[in-house]
Amino acid sequence: MSAADPGHILKDTALVLRIAPVSNTSRIVQWFAVEHGKIATLIKGAQRPKSPFLGQFDLFYSCELLFYARERNHIHIARECTPLARRDRFRSDWRAAAAASYCADAVARLTLPDAPQPQLFRALETTLDELAEAGATEAALYWFELKLLEAHGVQPRLDACLDCGAALLPATRAPHFAMARGGLVCAGCAARGERGEPVASDALAMLAGWQASASPRAARLTQCTARQLGAMETLLGRFLQTHAELLPNSRSLALGLLRST
Ligand SMILES: [Zn+2]
């Protein structure tokens, strides 16, 4: 029961999701770690001039983290951390920083503590790398949302009609999206039964391609019109809200900044 009981020591690779002050010099850092999922660590005296943690962690860094596991209150104690990727662009490019904040916020909201999600870890890490290297684009965020939904087990079905199974891409007739069922219904089935919302088939074809892509680079390099991006924003936003109960302010903030000149 001793407060000084250090617990056992663990090591992981982790991304910094959030940093919260607990005093003038101490911080609670929320991490998304490969093997431990979302965890929080206390870093005592993190801001003191002689702290070994000074400069070793910041928002959206990848770090090698050593920590003492605490079973009781879910706040572990950081022992050591070493940055593996700093992603310096986020310190000067506010659009990229807002986009990264949305991605980190979405992961923090959709994950439970101490539950590893290596697929989602890779999606977040890949997206942060992309944003840090090439700057933020709306398309890269939509790629991330598709991967977030896939890791959450609720990705939209964009390749075939939910009712008759007919392949819909490349679409020749405007399909309908049945939001509650999470997928497309062909024009024929929509005329006979449930009518979804009409969606732009060109934007759907892009999203279907990005679903199959392992990197957001493909999305960034796709030439999208403002109309197509607007269709994706609406479709994915409503999908996230319906199937993941996720509609954070950080999303509209990031998308608003990306559209401002
Ligand atoms: Zn059909």
GROMACS .gro file of C-alpha atoms and ligand atoms in nm:
model
  262
    1MET     CA    1   0.000   0.000   0.000
    2SER     CA    2   0.304   0.228   0.013
    3ALA     CA    3   0.275   0.536  -0.211
    4ALA     CA    4   0.640   0.485  -0.296
    5ASP     CA    5   0.582   0.134  -0.432
    6PRO     CA    6   0.719   0.178  -0.784
    7GLY     CA    7   0.527  -0.109  -0.949
    8HIS     CA    8   0.682  -0.304  -1.234
    9ILE     CA    9   0.854  -0.129  -1.521
   10LEU     CA   10   0.723  -0.143  -1.878
   11LYS     CA   11   0.855  -0.022  -2.212
   12ASP     CA   12   0.656   0.079  -2.519
   13THR     CA   13   0.656   0.302  -2.827
   14ALA     CA   14   0.395   0.571  -2.782
   15LEU     CA   15   0.247   0.882  -2.945
   16VAL     CA   16   0.166   1.188  -2.734
   17LEU     CA   17  -0.210   1.260  -2.755
   18ARG     CA   18  -0.253   1.523  -2.483
   19ILE     CA   19  -0.054   1.704  -2.217
   20ALA     CA   20  -0.226   1.845  -1.910
   21PRO     CA   21  -0.060   2.044  -1.629
   22VAL     CA   22  -0.110   1.914  -1.274
   23SER     CA   23   0.112   2.178  -1.111
   24ASN     CA   24   0.357   2.444  -1.228
   25THR     CA   25   0.611   2.180  -1.316
   26SER     CA   26   0.438   1.840  -1.339
   27ARG     CA   27   0.239   1.708  -1.631
   28ILE     CA   28  -0.001   1.424  -1.704
   29VAL     CA   29   0.066   1.294  -2.053
   30GLN     CA   30  -0.190   1.086  -2.239
   31TRP     CA   31  -0.022   0.845  -2.478
   32PHE     CA   32  -0.135   0.605  -2.745
   33ALA     CA   33   0.105   0.314  -2.717
   34VAL     CA   34   0.155   0.018  -2.950
   35GLU     CA   35   0.126  -0.256  -2.688
   36HIS     CA   36  -0.069  -0.080  -2.413
   37GLY     CA   37  -0.317   0.134  -2.606
   38LYS     CA   38  -0.428   0.460  -2.446
   39ILE     CA   39  -0.242   0.521  -2.120
   40ALA     CA   40  -0.171   0.818  -1.896
   41THR     CA   41   0.154   0.885  -1.715
   42LEU     CA   42   0.247   1.139  -1.453
   43ILE     CA   43   0.573   1.318  -1.527
   44LYS     CA   44   0.686   1.479  -1.204
   45GLY     CA   45   0.887   1.798  -1.237
   46ALA     CA   46   0.871   1.774  -1.618
   47GLN     CA   47   0.921   2.150  -1.660
   48ARG     CA   48   1.203   2.195  -1.407
   49PRO     CA   49   1.521   2.325  -1.571
   50LYS     CA   50   1.720   2.012  -1.481
   51SER     CA   51   1.446   1.758  -1.552
   52PRO     CA   52   1.566   1.467  -1.768
   53PHE     CA   53   1.225   1.490  -1.942
   54LEU     CA   54   1.283   1.847  -2.064
   55GLY     CA   55   1.253   1.851  -2.445
   56GLN     CA   56   1.201   1.473  -2.453
   57PHE     CA   57   0.826   1.484  -2.520
   58ASP     CA   58   0.573   1.718  -2.679
   59LEU     CA   59   0.239   1.688  -2.858
   60PHE     CA   60   0.241   1.441  -3.150
   61TYR     CA   61   0.594   1.310  -3.078
   62SER     CA   62   0.663   0.937  -3.108
   63CYS     CA   63   0.865   0.831  -2.804
   64GLU     CA   64   1.020   0.528  -2.649
   65LEU     CA   65   0.858   0.531  -2.308
   66LEU     CA   66   0.963   0.355  -1.989
   67PHE     CA   67   0.705   0.364  -1.712
   68TYR     CA   68   0.609   0.211  -1.380
   69ALA     CA   69   0.271   0.045  -1.411
   70ARG     CA   70   0.017   0.148  -1.149
   71GLU     CA   71  -0.279  -0.085  -1.127
   72ARG     CA   72  -0.506   0.126  -0.910
   73ASN     CA   73  -0.576   0.467  -1.062
   74HIS     CA   74  -0.470   0.419  -1.425
   75ILE     CA   75  -0.212   0.695  -1.404
   76HIS     CA   76   0.127   0.534  -1.447
   77ILE     CA   77   0.456   0.698  -1.354
   78ALA     CA   78   0.693   0.786  -1.639
   79ARG     CA   79   1.050   0.688  -1.570
   80GLU     CA   80   1.220   0.785  -1.893
   81CYS     CA   81   1.129   0.887  -2.246
   82THR     CA   82   1.329   0.936  -2.563
   83PRO     CA   83   1.185   1.100  -2.875
   84LEU     CA   84   1.185   0.880  -3.188
   85ALA     CA   85   1.010   1.136  -3.416
   86ARG     CA   86   0.950   1.501  -3.320
   87ARG     CA   87   0.752   1.614  -3.626
   88ASP     CA   88   0.871   1.974  -3.602
   89ARG     CA   89   0.619   2.110  -3.853
   90PHE     CA   90   0.349   2.099  -3.583
   91ARG     CA   91   0.538   2.372  -3.388
   92SER     CA   92   0.503   2.626  -3.673
   93ASP     CA   93   0.228   2.517  -3.916
   94TRP     CA   94  -0.103   2.583  -3.740
   95ARG     CA   95  -0.316   2.412  -4.001
   96ALA     CA   96  -0.111   2.094  -3.966
   97ALA     CA   97  -0.125   2.126  -3.585
   98ALA     CA   98  -0.506   2.162  -3.594
   99ALA     CA   99  -0.534   1.857  -3.819
  100ALA     CA  100  -0.308   1.655  -3.587
  101SER     CA  101  -0.511   1.774  -3.286
  102TYR     CA  102  -0.828   1.643  -3.445
  103CYS     CA  103  -0.670   1.302  -3.519
  104ALA     CA  104  -0.534   1.272  -3.164
  105ASP     CA  105  -0.868   1.385  -3.018
  106ALA     CA  106  -1.062   1.132  -3.226
  107VAL     CA  107  -0.834   0.848  -3.114
  108ALA     CA  108  -0.857   0.959  -2.750
  109ARG     CA  109  -1.238   0.965  -2.769
  110LEU     CA  110  -1.281   0.633  -2.950
  111THR     CA  111  -1.045   0.418  -2.743
  112LEU     CA  112  -1.071   0.264  -2.399
  113PRO     CA  113  -0.779   0.287  -2.154
  114ASP     CA  114  -0.520   0.006  -2.156
  115ALA     CA  115  -0.663  -0.170  -2.465
  116PRO     CA  116  -0.402  -0.221  -2.741
  117GLN     CA  117  -0.514  -0.129  -3.095
  118PRO     CA  118  -0.205  -0.174  -3.312
  119GLN     CA  119  -0.397  -0.118  -3.637
  120LEU     CA  120  -0.524   0.219  -3.513
  121PHE     CA  121  -0.179   0.303  -3.379
  122ARG     CA  122  -0.033   0.253  -3.727
  123ALA     CA  123  -0.308   0.466  -3.884
  124LEU     CA  124  -0.246   0.754  -3.644
  125GLU     CA  125   0.133   0.731  -3.674
  126THR     CA  126   0.114   0.721  -4.055
  127THR     CA  127  -0.121   1.020  -4.060
  128LEU     CA  128   0.097   1.226  -3.826
  129ASP     CA  129   0.400   1.145  -4.044
  130GLU     CA  130   0.210   1.255  -4.354
  131LEU     CA  131   0.084   1.580  -4.196
  132ALA     CA  132   0.433   1.658  -4.064
  133GLU     CA  133   0.603   1.590  -4.397
  134ALA     CA  134   0.360   1.734  -4.650
  135GLY     CA  135   0.132   1.961  -4.446
  136ALA     CA  136  -0.237   1.907  -4.386
  137THR     CA  137  -0.495   1.837  -4.655
  138GLU     CA  138  -0.864   1.762  -4.616
  139ALA     CA  139  -0.815   1.443  -4.816
  140ALA     CA  140  -0.553   1.311  -4.571
  141LEU     CA  141  -0.800   1.366  -4.286
  142TYR     CA  142  -1.071   1.174  -4.469
  143TRP     CA  143  -0.824   0.889  -4.529
  144PHE     CA  144  -0.758   0.892  -4.153
  145GLU     CA  145  -1.131   0.883  -4.078
  146LEU     CA  146  -1.176   0.579  -4.301
  147LYS     CA  147  -0.893   0.399  -4.114
  148LEU     CA  148  -1.031   0.512  -3.777
  149LEU     CA  149  -1.370   0.363  -3.865
  150GLU     CA  150  -1.211   0.043  -3.994
  151ALA     CA  151  -1.017  -0.002  -3.668
  152HIS     CA  152  -1.340   0.069  -3.478
  153GLY     CA  153  -1.511  -0.210  -3.678
  154VAL     CA  154  -1.773   0.005  -3.853
  155GLN     CA  155  -1.635   0.113  -4.190
  156PRO     CA  156  -1.878   0.224  -4.463
  157ARG     CA  157  -1.944  -0.036  -4.733
  158LEU     CA  158  -1.872   0.143  -5.059
  159ASP     CA  159  -1.819  -0.134  -5.316
  160ALA     CA  160  -2.156  -0.307  -5.354
  161CYS     CA  161  -2.531  -0.269  -5.295
  162LEU     CA  162  -2.635  -0.377  -4.944
  163ASP     CA  163  -2.954  -0.533  -5.082
  164CYS     CA  164  -2.872  -0.708  -5.411
  165GLY     CA  165  -2.492  -0.722  -5.386
  166ALA     CA  166  -2.440  -0.563  -5.729
  167ALA     CA  167  -2.097  -0.407  -5.767
  168LEU     CA  168  -2.132  -0.029  -5.766
  169LEU     CA  169  -1.791   0.096  -5.870
  170PRO     CA  170  -1.725   0.245  -6.111
  171ALA     CA  171  -2.078   0.373  -6.061
  172THR     CA  172  -2.286   0.444  -6.366
  173ARG     CA  173  -2.600   0.550  -6.182
  174ALA     CA  174  -2.614   0.762  -5.868
  175PRO     CA  175  -2.631   0.526  -5.570
  176HIS     CA  176  -2.801   0.605  -5.241
  177PHE     CA  177  -2.630   0.586  -4.905
  178ALA     CA  178  -2.835   0.417  -4.632
  179MET     CA  179  -2.675   0.587  -4.331
  180ALA     CA  180  -2.829   0.372  -4.058
  181ARG     CA  181  -2.713   0.055  -4.235
  182GLY     CA  182  -2.374   0.199  -4.319
  183GLY     CA  183  -2.359   0.134  -4.692
  184LEU     CA  184  -2.478   0.188  -5.044
  185VAL     CA  185  -2.802   0.084  -5.208
  186CYS     CA  186  -2.817   0.076  -5.586
  187ALA     CA  187  -3.066   0.295  -5.774
  188GLY     CA  188  -3.286  -0.006  -5.857
  189CYS     CA  189  -3.313  -0.129  -5.496
  190ALA     CA  190  -3.358   0.230  -5.371
  191ALA     CA  191  -3.655   0.270  -5.609
  192ARG     CA  192  -3.813  -0.052  -5.477
  193GLY     CA  193  -3.746  -0.014  -5.107
  194GLU     CA  194  -3.552   0.197  -4.862
  195ARG     CA  195  -3.441   0.528  -5.004
  196GLY     CA  196  -3.108   0.647  -4.871
  197GLU     CA  197  -2.952   0.983  -4.944
  198PRO     CA  198  -2.818   1.039  -5.293
  199VAL     CA  199  -2.439   1.072  -5.290
  200ALA     CA  200  -2.190   1.182  -5.555
  201SER     CA  201  -2.048   0.868  -5.713
  202ASP     CA  202  -1.715   1.035  -5.801
  203ALA     CA  203  -1.652   1.121  -5.434
  204LEU     CA  204  -1.753   0.766  -5.337
  205ALA     CA  205  -1.509   0.616  -5.586
  206MET     CA  206  -1.227   0.822  -5.432
  207LEU     CA  207  -1.320   0.712  -5.079
  208ALA     CA  208  -1.338   0.348  -5.188
  209GLY     CA  209  -0.988   0.379  -5.336
  210TRP     CA  210  -0.852   0.535  -5.018
  211GLN     CA  211  -1.009   0.260  -4.806
  212ALA     CA  212  -0.784   0.017  -4.991
  213SER     CA  213  -0.476   0.237  -4.959
  214ALA     CA  214  -0.220   0.185  -4.682
  215SER     CA  215  -0.102   0.546  -4.688
  216PRO     CA  216  -0.268   0.890  -4.680
  217ARG     CA  217  -0.029   0.994  -4.958
  218ALA     CA  218  -0.268   0.847  -5.215
  219ALA     CA  219  -0.543   1.072  -5.079
  220ARG     CA  220  -0.322   1.382  -5.078
  221LEU     CA  221  -0.221   1.322  -5.440
  222THR     CA  222  -0.581   1.281  -5.561
  223GLN     CA  223  -0.709   1.592  -5.739
  224CYS     CA  224  -1.036   1.668  -5.559
  225THR     CA  225  -1.276   1.952  -5.628
  226ALA     CA  226  -1.433   2.156  -5.347
  227ARG     CA  227  -1.765   1.985  -5.426
  228GLN     CA  228  -1.614   1.637  -5.389
  229LEU     CA  229  -1.442   1.729  -5.061
  230GLY     CA  230  -1.768   1.877  -4.933
  231ALA     CA  231  -1.950   1.553  -5.015
  232MET     CA  232  -1.686   1.355  -4.824
  233GLU     CA  233  -1.704   1.588  -4.525
  234THR     CA  234  -2.081   1.543  -4.501
  235LEU     CA  235  -2.086   1.167  -4.561
  236LEU     CA  236  -1.799   1.082  -4.323
  237GLY     CA  237  -1.915   1.334  -4.062
  238ARG     CA  238  -2.262   1.181  -4.050
  239PHE     CA  239  -2.116   0.829  -4.055
  240LEU     CA  240  -1.885   0.905  -3.761
  241GLN     CA  241  -2.175   1.056  -3.571
  242THR     CA  242  -2.416   0.771  -3.647
  243HIS     CA  243  -2.184   0.472  -3.604
  244ALA     CA  244  -1.916   0.596  -3.365
  245GLU     CA  245  -2.099   0.878  -3.181
  246LEU     CA  246  -1.807   1.099  -3.272
  247LEU     CA  247  -1.851   1.460  -3.378
  248PRO     CA  248  -1.590   1.663  -3.192
  249ASN     CA  249  -1.540   2.038  -3.233
  250SER     CA  250  -1.180   1.963  -3.325
  251ARG     CA  251  -1.306   1.825  -3.659
  252SER     CA  252  -1.490   2.138  -3.771
  253LEU     CA  253  -1.206   2.352  -3.637
  254ALA     CA  254  -0.944   2.163  -3.841
  255LEU     CA  255  -1.155   2.152  -4.160
  256GLY     CA  256  -1.241   2.522  -4.122
  257LEU     CA  257  -0.872   2.614  -4.091
  258LEU     CA  258  -0.779   2.402  -4.393
  259ARG     CA  259  -1.034   2.590  -4.606
  260SER     CA  260  -0.938   2.938  -4.488
  261THR     CA  261  -0.686   3.126  -4.701
  262ZN      ZN  262  -2.924  -0.323  -5.529
   0.00000   0.00000   0.00000
